Amino acid sequence: MPKQIGYVIGSLRKDSINRKLATAMTRLGPTDFTFKELRIGDLPLYNQDQDHAQAPEVQRLKSELRAVDAVIFFTPEYNRSVPGVLKNALDHASRPYGQSAWAGKPAGVLGASIGAVGTAVSQLHLRTILAYLDMPAMGQPEVYLHVKDGFFDESGNIAHAETKKFLHGWMDKYAMWVKKLTG
Ligand SMILES: Cc1cc2nc3c(=O)[nH]c(=O)nc-3n(C[C@H](O)[C@H](O)[C@H](O)COP(=O)(O)O)c2cc1C
């Protein structure tokens, strides 16, 4: 059964290493999976007063989310947590109360950082939020990437063979897990 995977990038930076990671990872997906970015960069700042008159950008995110089978998050770590732009998107699509578009979507969590911690703390915070949003998150393997020069090759693929093999393994396991959960 083909599956559509939405992915969210927690960085708006043009040269984001998490965006590069997302591009490289989607190339490792199985042929019956399609990947679509769920854009979050144009969402307004969340304001609870607008819960019952959500902006068109928020409505777009929610309808795109409802159309996908599962979601992958590629997140940087900002000050030992998730970037505000990602939290803003999580909050928007969780509202109004009882009408969250995240609920039940199986989640994959990966992150890349120039810091040695490799987004571990950010991912831990994200996993806490996903649990509250009722999104099952694949536990293993964890993907904490410390990105240095040469991590991506000129075509935007993962340059190091062992790392590429590990990430391919992650994608294979994620695909099987999503199929198991979504039928
Ligand atoms: C506001 C801010 C806070 C940051 N805090 C952390 C941090 O807590 N841990 C870390 O490993 N890197 C931190 N960094 C460095 C990021 O890992 C680095 O900027 C990375 O390239 C961000 O991901 P991106 O390339 O996808 O935008 C921070 C960067 C910024 C701009």
Coordinates of N, CA and C in Angstrom, one line a residue, residues 70-183:
A70 N 1.7 9.7 7.8 CA 2.7 9.8 8.9 C 3.6 11.1 8.7
V71 N 4.3 11.4 9.7 CA 5.1 12.6 9.7 C 6.5 12.4 10.1
I72 N 7.5 13.0 9.5 CA 8.9 13.0 9.9 C 9.3 14.4 10.3
F73 N 9.9 14.5 11.5 CA 10.4 15.8 11.9 C 12.0 15.8 11.8
F74 N 12.5 16.9 11.1 CA 13.9 17.1 11.1 C 14.2 18.4 11.8
T75 N 14.7 18.3 13.0 CA 14.8 19.5 13.9 C 16.2 19.8 14.3
P76 N 16.5 21.1 14.2 CA 17.8 21.6 14.9 C 17.5 21.6 16.4
E77 N 18.5 22.0 17.1 CA 18.4 22.3 18.6 C 18.7 23.7 18.8
Y78 N 17.8 24.5 19.4 CA 18.0 25.9 19.7 C 18.0 26.0 21.2
N79 N 19.1 26.4 21.8 CA 19.2 26.6 23.2 C 18.6 25.4 24.0
R80 N 19.1 24.3 23.6 CA 18.7 23.0 24.2 C 17.2 22.7 24.2
S81 N 16.6 23.1 23.1 CA 15.2 22.8 23.0 C 14.8 22.8 21.5
V82 N 13.5 22.7 21.2 CA 13.1 22.8 19.8 C 13.0 24.3 19.4
P83 N 13.3 24.6 18.1 CA 13.2 25.9 17.7 C 11.8 26.5 17.8
G84 N 11.6 27.7 18.1 CA 10.3 28.3 18.2 C 9.4 28.1 17.0
V85 N 10.0 28.2 15.8 CA 9.1 28.0 14.6 C 8.5 26.6 14.6
L86 N 9.2 25.6 15.1 CA 8.6 24.3 15.2 C 7.5 24.2 16.2
K87 N 7.8 24.8 17.4 CA 6.8 24.8 18.5 C 5.5 25.5 18.0
N88 N 5.8 26.6 17.3 CA 4.6 27.4 16.8 C 3.7 26.6 15.9
A89 N 4.3 25.8 15.0 CA 3.6 24.9 14.1 C 2.8 23.8 14.9
L90 N 3.5 23.2 15.9 CA 2.9 22.2 16.7 C 1.7 22.7 17.4
D91 N 1.8 23.9 18.0 CA 0.7 24.5 18.7 C -0.4 24.8 17.7
H92 N -0.1 25.5 16.6 CA -1.2 25.8 15.7 C -2.1 24.6 15.3
A93 N -1.4 23.6 14.8 CA -2.2 22.5 14.2 C -2.8 21.6 15.3
S94 N -2.5 21.9 16.6 CA -3.1 21.1 17.7 C -4.4 21.7 18.1
R95 N -4.8 22.9 17.5 CA -6.0 23.6 18.0 C -7.0 23.7 16.9
P96 N -8.3 24.1 17.2 CA -8.8 24.3 18.5 C -8.8 23.0 19.3
Y97 N -9.0 23.1 20.6 CA -9.0 21.9 21.5 C -9.9 20.9 21.0
G98 N -9.4 19.6 20.8 CA -10.2 18.5 20.3 C -10.2 18.4 18.8
Q99 N -9.5 19.3 18.1 CA -9.5 19.2 16.7 C -8.0 19.3 16.2
S100 N -7.2 18.6 16.9 CA -5.8 18.5 16.5 C -5.6 17.7 15.2
A101 N -4.7 18.2 14.3 CA -4.5 17.5 13.1 C -3.3 16.6 13.2
W102 N -2.6 16.6 14.4 CA -1.5 15.7 14.6 C -1.8 14.4 15.1
A103 N -3.0 14.3 15.9 CA -3.3 13.1 16.6 C -3.3 11.8 15.8
G104 N -2.6 10.8 16.3 CA -2.6 9.5 15.7 C -1.6 9.4 14.6
K105 N -0.9 10.4 14.1 CA 0.0 10.3 13.0 C 1.4 9.7 13.6
P106 N 1.8 8.6 13.0 CA 3.1 8.1 13.5 C 4.2 9.0 13.1
A107 N 5.1 9.2 14.0 CA 6.2 10.3 13.8 C 7.6 9.6 13.8
G108 N 8.4 10.2 12.9 CA 9.9 9.9 12.9 C 10.5 11.2 13.4
V109 N 11.6 11.0 14.2 CA 12.3 12.2 14.7 C 13.8 12.1 14.4
L110 N 14.3 13.1 13.7 CA 15.7 13.1 13.4 C 16.2 14.6 13.6
G111 N 17.5 14.7 13.8 CA 18.0 16.1 13.9 C 19.5 16.1 13.6
A112 N 19.9 17.3 13.1 CA 21.3 17.5 12.7 C 21.7 18.9 13.4
S113 N 22.9 18.8 13.9 CA 23.5 20.0 14.6 C 25.0 20.2 14.3
I114 N 25.5 21.4 14.3 CA 26.9 21.6 14.3 C 27.5 21.3 15.7
G115 N 26.7 21.1 16.7 CA 27.1 20.8 18.0 C 27.2 19.3 18.2
A116 N 28.1 18.9 19.1 CA 28.4 17.5 19.4 C 27.2 16.8 19.9
V117 N 26.3 17.5 20.6 CA 25.1 16.8 21.2 C 24.2 16.3 20.1
G118 N 24.3 16.8 18.9 CA 23.5 16.3 17.8 C 22.0 16.4 17.9
T119 N 21.5 17.4 18.6 CA 20.1 17.7 18.8 C 19.4 16.7 19.8
A120 N 20.2 16.0 20.6 CA 19.6 15.0 21.5 C 18.6 15.7 22.5
V121 N 19.0 16.9 23.0 CA 18.1 17.5 24.0 C 16.8 18.0 23.3
S122 N 17.0 18.6 22.1 CA 15.9 19.1 21.3 C 14.9 17.9 21.0
Q123 N 15.5 16.8 20.6 CA 14.6 15.7 20.3 C 13.9 15.1 21.5
L124 N 14.5 15.2 22.6 CA 13.9 14.7 23.9 C 12.7 15.6 24.2
H125 N 12.8 16.9 24.0 CA 11.7 17.8 24.3 C 10.6 17.6 23.2
L126 N 11.0 17.4 22.0 CA 10.0 17.1 20.9 C 9.2 15.9 21.2
R127 N 9.9 14.8 21.7 CA 9.2 13.6 21.9 C 8.2 13.7 23.1
T128 N 8.5 14.6 24.0 CA 7.6 14.9 25.1 C 6.3 15.5 24.5
I129 N 6.5 16.5 23.6 CA 5.4 17.2 23.0 C 4.6 16.2 22.2
L130 N 5.2 15.3 21.4 CA 4.5 14.4 20.5 C 3.7 13.4 21.4
A131 N 4.2 13.0 22.5 CA 3.4 12.1 23.4 C 2.1 12.8 23.8
Y132 N 2.2 14.1 24.1 CA 1.0 14.8 24.5 C 0.0 14.9 23.3
L133 N 0.6 15.1 22.1 CA -0.2 15.3 20.9 C -0.8 13.9 20.4
D134 N -0.5 12.9 21.1 CA -1.0 11.5 20.8 C -0.4 11.0 19.5
M135 N 0.9 11.4 19.3 CA 1.6 10.9 18.1 C 2.6 9.8 18.5
P136 N 2.4 8.5 18.1 CA 3.4 7.5 18.4 C 4.7 7.9 17.7
A137 N 5.8 7.8 18.4 CA 7.1 8.2 17.8 C 8.0 6.9 17.8
M138 N 8.6 6.6 16.6 CA 9.5 5.5 16.6 C 10.7 5.7 17.5
G139 N 10.9 4.7 18.4 CA 11.9 4.9 19.4 C 13.4 4.7 18.9
Q140 N 13.5 3.6 18.1 CA 14.9 3.2 17.7 C 14.9 3.0 16.2
P141 N 16.0 3.2 15.5 CA 17.2 3.8 16.1 C 17.1 5.3 16.3
E142 N 17.7 5.9 17.3 CA 17.8 7.3 17.4 C 18.7 7.9 16.4
V143 N 18.5 9.1 16.0 CA 19.4 9.7 15.0 C 19.8 11.1 15.5
Y144 N 21.0 11.2 16.0 CA 21.6 12.4 16.5 C 22.8 12.7 15.7
L145 N 22.7 13.6 14.7 CA 23.7 13.8 13.8 C 24.6 15.1 14.1
H146 N 25.9 14.9 14.2 CA 26.8 16.0 14.4 C 27.4 16.2 13.0
V147 N 27.0 17.3 12.4 CA 27.3 17.6 11.0 C 28.5 18.5 10.9
K148 N 29.5 18.0 10.2 CA 30.7 18.8 9.9 C 30.9 18.9 8.4
D149 N 31.8 19.7 7.9 CA 32.1 19.9 6.5 C 32.2 18.5 5.8
G150 N 31.6 18.3 4.7 CA 31.8 17.1 3.9 C 30.7 16.0 4.3
F151 N 29.8 16.4 5.2 CA 28.8 15.4 5.6 C 27.9 15.1 4.4
F152 N 27.6 16.1 3.5 CA 26.8 15.9 2.3 C 27.8 16.0 1.1
D153 N 27.5 15.1 0.1 CA 28.4 15.2 -1.1 C 27.8 16.3 -2.0
E154 N 28.4 16.5 -3.2 CA 28.0 17.6 -4.1 C 26.6 17.4 -4.6
S155 N 26.1 16.2 -4.6 CA 24.7 16.0 -5.1 C 23.7 16.1 -3.9
G156 N 24.2 16.3 -2.7 CA 23.3 16.5 -1.6 C 23.0 15.1 -0.9
N157 N 23.7 14.1 -1.3 CA 23.5 12.8 -0.6 C 24.5 12.7 0.6
I158 N 24.2 11.7 1.5 CA 25.1 11.5 2.7 C 26.4 11.0 2.1
A159 N 27.5 11.7 2.5 CA 28.8 11.3 1.8 C 29.4 10.1 2.4
H160 N 29.3 9.9 3.7 CA 30.0 8.9 4.4 C 29.2 7.6 4.3
A161 N 29.9 6.5 3.8 CA 29.1 5.3 3.5 C 28.5 4.7 4.7
E162 N 29.2 4.6 5.9 CA 28.6 4.0 7.1 C 27.4 4.8 7.6
T163 N 27.5 6.1 7.5 CA 26.4 7.0 8.0 C 25.2 6.8 7.1
K164 N 25.5 6.7 5.8 CA 24.4 6.5 4.8 C 23.7 5.2 5.0
K165 N 24.5 4.1 5.3 CA 23.9 2.8 5.6 C 23.0 2.9 6.8
F166 N 23.5 3.5 7.8 CA 22.7 3.7 9.1 C 21.4 4.4 8.8
L167 N 21.5 5.5 8.0 CA 20.3 6.3 7.8 C 19.3 5.5 6.8
H168 N 19.9 4.8 5.9 CA 19.0 3.9 5.1 C 18.3 2.9 5.9
G169 N 19.0 2.3 6.9 CA 18.4 1.4 7.8 C 17.3 2.0 8.6
W170 N 17.5 3.3 9.0 CA 16.5 4.0 9.8 C 15.3 4.1 8.9
M171 N 15.4 4.5 7.6 CA 14.3 4.7 6.7 C 13.6 3.4 6.5
D172 N 14.3 2.3 6.3 CA 13.7 1.0 6.1 C 12.8 0.6 7.3
K173 N 13.4 0.8 8.5 CA 12.6 0.5 9.7 C 11.4 1.4 9.9
Y174 N 11.6 2.6 9.6 CA 10.5 3.6 9.7 C 9.3 3.2 8.7
A175 N 9.7 2.8 7.5 CA 8.7 2.5 6.5 C 7.9 1.2 6.9
M176 N 8.6 0.3 7.5 CA 7.9 -1.0 8.0 C 7.0 -0.6 9.1
W177 N 7.5 0.2 10.0 CA 6.7 0.6 11.2 C 5.5 1.4 10.8
V178 N 5.6 2.3 9.9 CA 4.4 3.1 9.4 C 3.4 2.2 8.8
K179 N 3.9 1.2 8.0 CA 3.0 0.3 7.3 C 2.2 -0.6 8.4
K180 N 3.0 -1.0 9.4 CA 2.4 -1.8 10.5 C 1.3 -1.0 11.2
L181 N 1.6 0.3 11.5 CA 0.6 1.1 12.2 C -0.6 1.6 11.4
T182 N -0.4 1.8 10.1 CA -1.4 2.4 9.3 C -2.1 1.4 8.4
G183 N -1.6 0.2 8.3 CA -2.3 -0.8 7.5 C -2.1 -0.8 6.1

